[in-house]
Coordinates of C-alpha atoms and ligand atoms in Angstrom, one line a residue:
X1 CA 8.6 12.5 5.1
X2 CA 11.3 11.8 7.9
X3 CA 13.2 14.6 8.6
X4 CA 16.8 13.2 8.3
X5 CA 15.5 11.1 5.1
X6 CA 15.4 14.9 3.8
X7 CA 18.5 15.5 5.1
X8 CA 20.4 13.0 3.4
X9 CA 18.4 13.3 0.3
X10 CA 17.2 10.0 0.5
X11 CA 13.8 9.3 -1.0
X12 CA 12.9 6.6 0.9
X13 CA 14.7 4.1 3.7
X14 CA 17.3 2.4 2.1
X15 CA 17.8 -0.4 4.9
X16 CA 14.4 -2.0 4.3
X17 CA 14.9 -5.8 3.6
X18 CA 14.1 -5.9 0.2
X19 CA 15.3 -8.4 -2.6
X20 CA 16.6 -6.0 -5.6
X21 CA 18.8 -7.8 -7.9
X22 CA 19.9 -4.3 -8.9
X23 CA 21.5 -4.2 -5.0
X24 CA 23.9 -7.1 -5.0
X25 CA 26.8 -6.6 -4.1
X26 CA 30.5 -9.3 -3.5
X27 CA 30.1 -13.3 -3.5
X28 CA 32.0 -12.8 -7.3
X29 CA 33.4 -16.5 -6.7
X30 CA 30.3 -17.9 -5.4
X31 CA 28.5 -16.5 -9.1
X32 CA 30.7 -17.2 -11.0
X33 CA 30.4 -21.0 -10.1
X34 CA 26.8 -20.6 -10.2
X35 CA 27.1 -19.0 -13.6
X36 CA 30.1 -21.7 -14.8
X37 CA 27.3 -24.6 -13.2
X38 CA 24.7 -23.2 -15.7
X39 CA 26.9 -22.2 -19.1
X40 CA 28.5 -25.5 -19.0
X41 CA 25.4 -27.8 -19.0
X42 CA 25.8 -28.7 -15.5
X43 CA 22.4 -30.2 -14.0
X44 CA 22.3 -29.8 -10.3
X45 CA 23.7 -27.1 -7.8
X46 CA 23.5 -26.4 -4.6
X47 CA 23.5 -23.0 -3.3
X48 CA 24.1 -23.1 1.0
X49 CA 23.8 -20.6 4.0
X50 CA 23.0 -19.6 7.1
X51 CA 20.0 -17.4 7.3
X52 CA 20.4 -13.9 5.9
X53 CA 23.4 -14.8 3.9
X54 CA 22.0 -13.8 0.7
X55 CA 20.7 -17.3 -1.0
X56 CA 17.8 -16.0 -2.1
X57 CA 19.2 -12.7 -3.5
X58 CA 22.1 -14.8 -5.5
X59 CA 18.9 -16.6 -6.6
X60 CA 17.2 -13.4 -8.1
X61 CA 20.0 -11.8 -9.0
X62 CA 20.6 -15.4 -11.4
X63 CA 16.6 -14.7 -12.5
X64 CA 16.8 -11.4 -13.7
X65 CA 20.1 -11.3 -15.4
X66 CA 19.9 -14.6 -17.5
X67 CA 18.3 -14.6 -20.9
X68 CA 17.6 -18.1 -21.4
X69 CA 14.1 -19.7 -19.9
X70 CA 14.2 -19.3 -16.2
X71 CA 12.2 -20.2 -13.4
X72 CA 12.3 -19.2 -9.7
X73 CA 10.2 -21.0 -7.4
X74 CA 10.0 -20.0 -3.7
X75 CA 9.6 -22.7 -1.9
X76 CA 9.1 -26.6 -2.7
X77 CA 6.1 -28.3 -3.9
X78 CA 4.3 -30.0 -1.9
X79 CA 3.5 -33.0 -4.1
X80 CA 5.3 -33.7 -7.2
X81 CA 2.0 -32.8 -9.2
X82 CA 2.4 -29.3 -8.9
X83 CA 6.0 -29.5 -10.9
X84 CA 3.3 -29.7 -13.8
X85 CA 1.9 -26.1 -13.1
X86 CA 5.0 -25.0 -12.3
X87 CA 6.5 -25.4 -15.5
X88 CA 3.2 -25.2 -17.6
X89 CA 3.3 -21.7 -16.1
X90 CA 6.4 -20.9 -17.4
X91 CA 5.3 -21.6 -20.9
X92 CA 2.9 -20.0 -22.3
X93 CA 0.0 -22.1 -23.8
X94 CA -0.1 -22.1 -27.9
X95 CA -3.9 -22.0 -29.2
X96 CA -4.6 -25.5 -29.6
X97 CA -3.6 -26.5 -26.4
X98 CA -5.6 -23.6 -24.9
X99 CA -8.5 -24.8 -26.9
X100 CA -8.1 -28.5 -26.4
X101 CA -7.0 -27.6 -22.8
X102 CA -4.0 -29.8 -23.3
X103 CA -1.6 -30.6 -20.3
X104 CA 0.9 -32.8 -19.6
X105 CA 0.9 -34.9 -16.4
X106 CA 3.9 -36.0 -14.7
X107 CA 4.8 -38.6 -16.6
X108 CA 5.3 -37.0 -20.0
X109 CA 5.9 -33.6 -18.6
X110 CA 9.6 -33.9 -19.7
X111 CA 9.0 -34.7 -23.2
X112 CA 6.7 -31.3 -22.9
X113 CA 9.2 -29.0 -21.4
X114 CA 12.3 -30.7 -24.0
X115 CA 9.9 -29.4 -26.9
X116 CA 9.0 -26.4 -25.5
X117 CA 12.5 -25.7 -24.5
X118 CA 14.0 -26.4 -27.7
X119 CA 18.0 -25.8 -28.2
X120 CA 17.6 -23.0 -25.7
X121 CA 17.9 -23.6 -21.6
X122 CA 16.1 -23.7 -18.7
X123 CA 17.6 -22.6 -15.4
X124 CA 15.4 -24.2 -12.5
X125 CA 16.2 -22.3 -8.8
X126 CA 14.4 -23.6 -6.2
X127 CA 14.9 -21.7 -2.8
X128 CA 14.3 -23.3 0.3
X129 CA 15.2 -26.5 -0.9
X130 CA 16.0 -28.0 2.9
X131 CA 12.2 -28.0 3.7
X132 CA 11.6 -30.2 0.2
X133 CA 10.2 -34.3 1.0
X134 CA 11.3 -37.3 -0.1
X135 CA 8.8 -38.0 -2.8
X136 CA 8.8 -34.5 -4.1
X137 CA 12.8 -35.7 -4.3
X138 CA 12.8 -38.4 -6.3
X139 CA 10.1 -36.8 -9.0
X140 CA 12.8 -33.9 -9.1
X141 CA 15.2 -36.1 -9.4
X142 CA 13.4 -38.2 -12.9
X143 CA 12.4 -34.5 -14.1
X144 CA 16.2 -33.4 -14.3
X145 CA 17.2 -36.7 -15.5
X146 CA 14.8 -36.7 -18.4
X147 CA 14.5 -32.5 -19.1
X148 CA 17.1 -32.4 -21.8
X149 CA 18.7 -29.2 -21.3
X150 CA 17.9 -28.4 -17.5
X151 CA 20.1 -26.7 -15.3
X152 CA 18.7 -26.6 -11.6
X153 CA 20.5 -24.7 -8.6
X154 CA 18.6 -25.9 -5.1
X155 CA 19.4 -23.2 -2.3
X156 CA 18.5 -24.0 1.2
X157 CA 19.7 -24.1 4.7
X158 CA 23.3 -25.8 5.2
X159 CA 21.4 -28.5 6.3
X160 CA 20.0 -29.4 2.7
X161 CA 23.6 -31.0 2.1
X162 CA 22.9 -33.9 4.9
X163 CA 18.9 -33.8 3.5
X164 CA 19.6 -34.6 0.3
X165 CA 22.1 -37.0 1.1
X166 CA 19.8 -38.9 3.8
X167 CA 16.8 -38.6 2.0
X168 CA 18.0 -39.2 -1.4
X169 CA 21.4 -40.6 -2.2
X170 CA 21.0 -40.8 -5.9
X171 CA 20.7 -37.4 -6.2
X172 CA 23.1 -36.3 -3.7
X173 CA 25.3 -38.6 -6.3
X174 CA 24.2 -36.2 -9.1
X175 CA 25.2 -33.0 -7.7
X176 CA 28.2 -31.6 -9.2
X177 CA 28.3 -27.9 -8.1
X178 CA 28.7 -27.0 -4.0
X179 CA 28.3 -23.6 -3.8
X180 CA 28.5 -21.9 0.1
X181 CA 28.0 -18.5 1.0
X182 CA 29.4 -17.2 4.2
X183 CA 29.3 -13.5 4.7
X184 CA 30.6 -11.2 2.6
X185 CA 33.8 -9.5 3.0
X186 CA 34.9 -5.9 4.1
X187 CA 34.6 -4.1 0.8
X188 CA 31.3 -5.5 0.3
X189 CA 30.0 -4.9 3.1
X190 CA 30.8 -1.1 2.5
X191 CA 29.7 -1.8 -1.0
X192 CA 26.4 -2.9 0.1
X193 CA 26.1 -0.1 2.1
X194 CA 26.8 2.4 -0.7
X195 CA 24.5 0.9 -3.5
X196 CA 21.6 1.3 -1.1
X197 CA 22.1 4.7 0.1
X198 CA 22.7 6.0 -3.6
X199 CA 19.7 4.1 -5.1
X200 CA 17.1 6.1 -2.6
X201 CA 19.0 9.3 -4.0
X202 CA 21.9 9.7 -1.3
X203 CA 25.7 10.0 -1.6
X204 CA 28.2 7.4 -0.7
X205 CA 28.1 6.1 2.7
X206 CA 27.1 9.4 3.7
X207 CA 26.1 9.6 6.9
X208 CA 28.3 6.5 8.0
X209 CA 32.0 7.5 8.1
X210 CA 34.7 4.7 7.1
X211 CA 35.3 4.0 10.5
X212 CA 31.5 3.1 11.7
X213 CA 30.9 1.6 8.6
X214 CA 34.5 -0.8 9.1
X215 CA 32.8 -1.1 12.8
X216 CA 29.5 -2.1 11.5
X217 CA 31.4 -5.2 9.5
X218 CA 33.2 -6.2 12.6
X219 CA 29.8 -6.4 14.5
X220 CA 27.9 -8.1 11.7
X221 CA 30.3 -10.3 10.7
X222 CA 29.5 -9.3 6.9
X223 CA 25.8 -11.3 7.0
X224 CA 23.9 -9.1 4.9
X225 CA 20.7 -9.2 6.6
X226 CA 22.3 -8.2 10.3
X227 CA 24.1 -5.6 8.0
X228 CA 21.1 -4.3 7.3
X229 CA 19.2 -4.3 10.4
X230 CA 22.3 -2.7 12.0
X231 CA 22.1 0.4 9.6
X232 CA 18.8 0.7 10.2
X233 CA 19.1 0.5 13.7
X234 CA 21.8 3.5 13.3
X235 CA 20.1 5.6 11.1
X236 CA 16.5 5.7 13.6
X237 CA 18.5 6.0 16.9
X238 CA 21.5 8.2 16.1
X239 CA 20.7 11.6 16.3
X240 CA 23.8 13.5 14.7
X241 CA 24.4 14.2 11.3
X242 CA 27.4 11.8 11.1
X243 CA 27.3 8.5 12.6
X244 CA 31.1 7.4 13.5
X245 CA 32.4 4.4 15.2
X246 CA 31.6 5.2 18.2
X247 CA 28.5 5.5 17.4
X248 CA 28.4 1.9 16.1
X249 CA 28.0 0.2 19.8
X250 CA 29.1 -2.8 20.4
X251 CA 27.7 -5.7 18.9
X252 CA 24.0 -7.0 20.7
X253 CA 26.6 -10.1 21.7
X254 CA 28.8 -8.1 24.0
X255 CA 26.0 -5.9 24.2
X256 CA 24.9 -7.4 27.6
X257 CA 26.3 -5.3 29.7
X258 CA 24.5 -4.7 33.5
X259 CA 23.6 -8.3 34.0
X260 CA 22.4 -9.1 37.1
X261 CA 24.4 -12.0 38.9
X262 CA 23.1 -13.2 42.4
X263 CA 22.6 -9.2 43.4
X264 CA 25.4 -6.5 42.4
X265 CA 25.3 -5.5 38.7
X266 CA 28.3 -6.7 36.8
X267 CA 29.0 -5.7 33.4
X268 CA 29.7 -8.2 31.5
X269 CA 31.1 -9.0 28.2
X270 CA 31.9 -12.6 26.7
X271 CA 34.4 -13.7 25.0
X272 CA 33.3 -15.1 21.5
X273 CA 32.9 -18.8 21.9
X274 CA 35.3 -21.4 20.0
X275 CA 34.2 -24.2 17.8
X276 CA 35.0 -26.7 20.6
X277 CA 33.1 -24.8 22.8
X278 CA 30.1 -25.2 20.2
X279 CA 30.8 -29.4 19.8
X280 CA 31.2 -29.7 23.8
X281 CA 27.8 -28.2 24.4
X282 CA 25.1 -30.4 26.4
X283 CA 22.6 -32.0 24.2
X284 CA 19.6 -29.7 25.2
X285 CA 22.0 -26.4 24.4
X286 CA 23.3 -27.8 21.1
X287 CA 19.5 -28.7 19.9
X288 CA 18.8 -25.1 20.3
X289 CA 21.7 -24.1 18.6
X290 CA 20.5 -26.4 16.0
X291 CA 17.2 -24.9 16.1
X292 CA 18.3 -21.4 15.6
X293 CA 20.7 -22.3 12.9
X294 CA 17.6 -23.1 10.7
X295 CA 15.8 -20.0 12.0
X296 CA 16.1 -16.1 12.2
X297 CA 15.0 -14.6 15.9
X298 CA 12.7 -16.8 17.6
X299 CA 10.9 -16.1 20.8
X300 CA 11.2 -18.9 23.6
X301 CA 7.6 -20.4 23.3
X302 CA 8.3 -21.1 20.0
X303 CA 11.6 -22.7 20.9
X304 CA 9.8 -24.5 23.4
X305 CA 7.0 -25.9 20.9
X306 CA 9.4 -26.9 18.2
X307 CA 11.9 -28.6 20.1
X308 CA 9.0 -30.8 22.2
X309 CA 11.6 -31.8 24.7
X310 CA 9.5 -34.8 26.4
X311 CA 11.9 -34.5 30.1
X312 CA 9.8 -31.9 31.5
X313 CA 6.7 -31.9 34.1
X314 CA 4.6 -29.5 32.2
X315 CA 5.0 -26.4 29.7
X316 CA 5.4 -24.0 32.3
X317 CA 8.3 -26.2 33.5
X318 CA 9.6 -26.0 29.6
X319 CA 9.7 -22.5 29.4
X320 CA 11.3 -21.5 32.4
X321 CA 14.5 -23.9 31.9
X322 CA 14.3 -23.4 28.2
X323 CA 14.8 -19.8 29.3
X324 CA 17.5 -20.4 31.6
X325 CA 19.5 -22.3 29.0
X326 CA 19.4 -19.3 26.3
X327 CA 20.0 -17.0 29.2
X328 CA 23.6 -19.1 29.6
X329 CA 24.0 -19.4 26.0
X330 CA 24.1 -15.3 25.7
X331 CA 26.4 -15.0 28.7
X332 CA 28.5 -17.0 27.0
X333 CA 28.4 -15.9 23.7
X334 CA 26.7 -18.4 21.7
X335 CA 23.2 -16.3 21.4
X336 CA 21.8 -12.6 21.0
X337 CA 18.5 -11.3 21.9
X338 CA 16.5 -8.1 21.2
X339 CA 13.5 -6.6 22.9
X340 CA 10.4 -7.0 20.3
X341 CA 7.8 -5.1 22.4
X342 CA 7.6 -7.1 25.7
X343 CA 9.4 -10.3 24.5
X344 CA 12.6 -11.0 23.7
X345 CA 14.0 -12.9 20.9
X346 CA 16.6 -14.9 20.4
X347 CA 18.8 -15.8 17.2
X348 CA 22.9 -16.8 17.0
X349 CA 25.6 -14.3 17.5
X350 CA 27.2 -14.0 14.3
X351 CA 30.6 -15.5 15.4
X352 CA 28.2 -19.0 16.0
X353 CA 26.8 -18.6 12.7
X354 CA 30.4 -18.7 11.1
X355 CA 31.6 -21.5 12.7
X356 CA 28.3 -23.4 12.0
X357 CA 28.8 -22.7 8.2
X358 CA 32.2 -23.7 8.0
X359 CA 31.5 -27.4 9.2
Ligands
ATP401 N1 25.1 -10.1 -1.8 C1 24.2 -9.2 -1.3 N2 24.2 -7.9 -1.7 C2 23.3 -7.0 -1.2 N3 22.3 -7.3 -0.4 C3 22.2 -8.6 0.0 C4 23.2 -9.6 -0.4 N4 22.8 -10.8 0.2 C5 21.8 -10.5 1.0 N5 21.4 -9.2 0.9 C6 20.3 -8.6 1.6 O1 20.2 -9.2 2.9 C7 18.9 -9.6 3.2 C8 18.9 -11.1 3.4 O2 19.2 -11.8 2.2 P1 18.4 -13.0 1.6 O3 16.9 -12.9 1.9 O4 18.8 -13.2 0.2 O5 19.0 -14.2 2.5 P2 18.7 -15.8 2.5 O6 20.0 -16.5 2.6 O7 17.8 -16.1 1.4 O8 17.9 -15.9 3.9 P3 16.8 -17.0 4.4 O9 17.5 -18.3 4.6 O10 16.3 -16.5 5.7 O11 15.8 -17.1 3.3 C9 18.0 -9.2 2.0 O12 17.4 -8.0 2.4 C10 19.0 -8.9 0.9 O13 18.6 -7.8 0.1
MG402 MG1 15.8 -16.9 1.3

């Protein structure tokens, strides 16, 4: 067992990226319009955020402390068919129908789920709702309609909102509930912090002080996930038994420092970028943007591949501008990147992501 892990008492490493409904922490006003959305009948939700925000945690956190009939499915179907195994799953079979191998199709799969269901609930969450298609839509769309007593809550990237409205206006029409998460604030940031360390068997924030851990907010901007990565980063690279704000470097943004600009090394160290900065951007800069706002880290060939910009000569040609772009895009703020063994990665800075979630 690691050494400091002993140290700390911990029993394990506490910053892993693991879902454990037992772990959240803050968004009170987003749940409690999640849980007002499903206690007053409401039928369809939708849950919003960046990537790392904590949609699908919100969503598992729902799962495991409801007590009516609930389903959580990870990603959309990719024919309506399937909703019949999704919710014949759910219920378990009675005899007869096991012996008679009874099944509802699509079409009377409503009536099915209404009997089974009763005068209790059923709480539908589908995550990743941005990558569902139009006809899987529309099915959804007669399934709620017709399932008497269904509450769904669809959680995606912020760019379900304009999806569901372009593919789909009559269900955009039937959405009642907007739910977005941001970041969470200070407190539950250090919240988050806390629960973690003293589920693996450590004590408080121990071995953050109040100052690294206030630092480690400021860096993060509060997304959970960079939260996360950040401790972790901390805890494997700090070798003192208290880690304090110094500690806590700057953020990877302004974490460019020693860039080398036609010969001497200047340090550098932008200035976060301002929405009209982000809405002035050339059209190749702002479809990576774009890109990366629907992503986590991405490498540039896979940049390169998904945005299948048809202007250049070949794919060698690709890559090396589409490397020169996000090299000016961190200079100036809008994008990090991380050495992963000998490639780097890119993803937003957290100050991008904000501004992106708030249009
Ligand atoms: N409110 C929270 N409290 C505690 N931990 C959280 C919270 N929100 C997120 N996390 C943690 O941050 C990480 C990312 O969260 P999660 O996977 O839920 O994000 P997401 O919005 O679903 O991201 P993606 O769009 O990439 O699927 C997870 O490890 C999760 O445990
Ligand atoms: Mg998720």
């Amino acid at each position: 067992m690691n050494e400091k892990f002993k140290k700390w008492n911990w029993n394990s490493n506490p910053f892993v990226l693991k879902i454990d409904p037992k772990l959240f922490t803050g968004y009170e006003e987003q749940l409690k319009a999640a849980l007002d959305h499903i206690d007053n009948g409401h039928k369809i939700a939708l849950l919003t955020g960046a990537t790392g925000s904590g949609k699908t945690s919100m969503l598992k956190w729902i799962e495991f402390n409801t007590r009516e009939h609930v389903l959580y499915v990870s990603k959309p179907p990719v024919s309506p068919e399937v909703f019949v195994d999704i919710f014949t799953d759910l219920f378990h079979p009675t005899l007869i129908e096991k012996i008679f191998r009874i099944k509802p199709n699509l079409h009377n799969l409503p009536q099915y789920v209404n009997k089974k269901v009763k005068t209790g609930k059923l709480i539908f969450l589908l995550d990743e709702a941005h990558e569902t298609d139009k006809n899987v839509l529309e099915w959804l769309r007669v399934l709620i309609d017709q399932i008497e007593s269904v509450s769904v809550i669809m959680a995606g990237l912020p760019n379900l909102e304009q999806n569901v409205r372009d593919k789909l206006e009559t269900l955009d029409q039937r959405i009642t509930t907007r739910i977005s998460l941001q970041a969470l604030d200070k407190s539950s940031t250090k919240d988050l912090i806390k629960k973690r360390i003293e589920a693996v068997g450590g004590s408080g924030i121990i071995p953050f002080t109040e100052q690294a851990v206030d630092r480690i907010f400021e860096n993060t901007g509060g997304f959970p996930r960079e939260v996360l990565k950040k401790c972790n980063r901390l805890i494997n690279t700090v070798e003192k038994d208290e880690i304090d704000f110094s500690d806590v470097q700057e953020h990877r943004e302004v974490e460019v420092s020693n860039v080398r600009v036609d010969g001497p090394i200047v340090t550098f160290s932008p200035k976060p970028p301002s929405k009209e900065q982000l809405t002035n951007l050339p059209y190749k800069q702002k479809k990576i943007i774009e890109l990366l706002g629907r992503s986590d880290w991405l490498t540039p060939g896979s940049i390169v591949e998904q945005l299948e910009f048809k202007s250049y000569k070949s794919d060698s040609h690709a890559a090396r501008s589409i490397n020169n772009i996000l090299h000016r895009l961190m200079l100036d703020g809008f994008v990090q990147r991380e050495a992963r063994g000998k490639a780097f990665m890119y993803a937003l800075t957290s100050k991008i992501k904000t501004i992106m979630v708030e249009n």
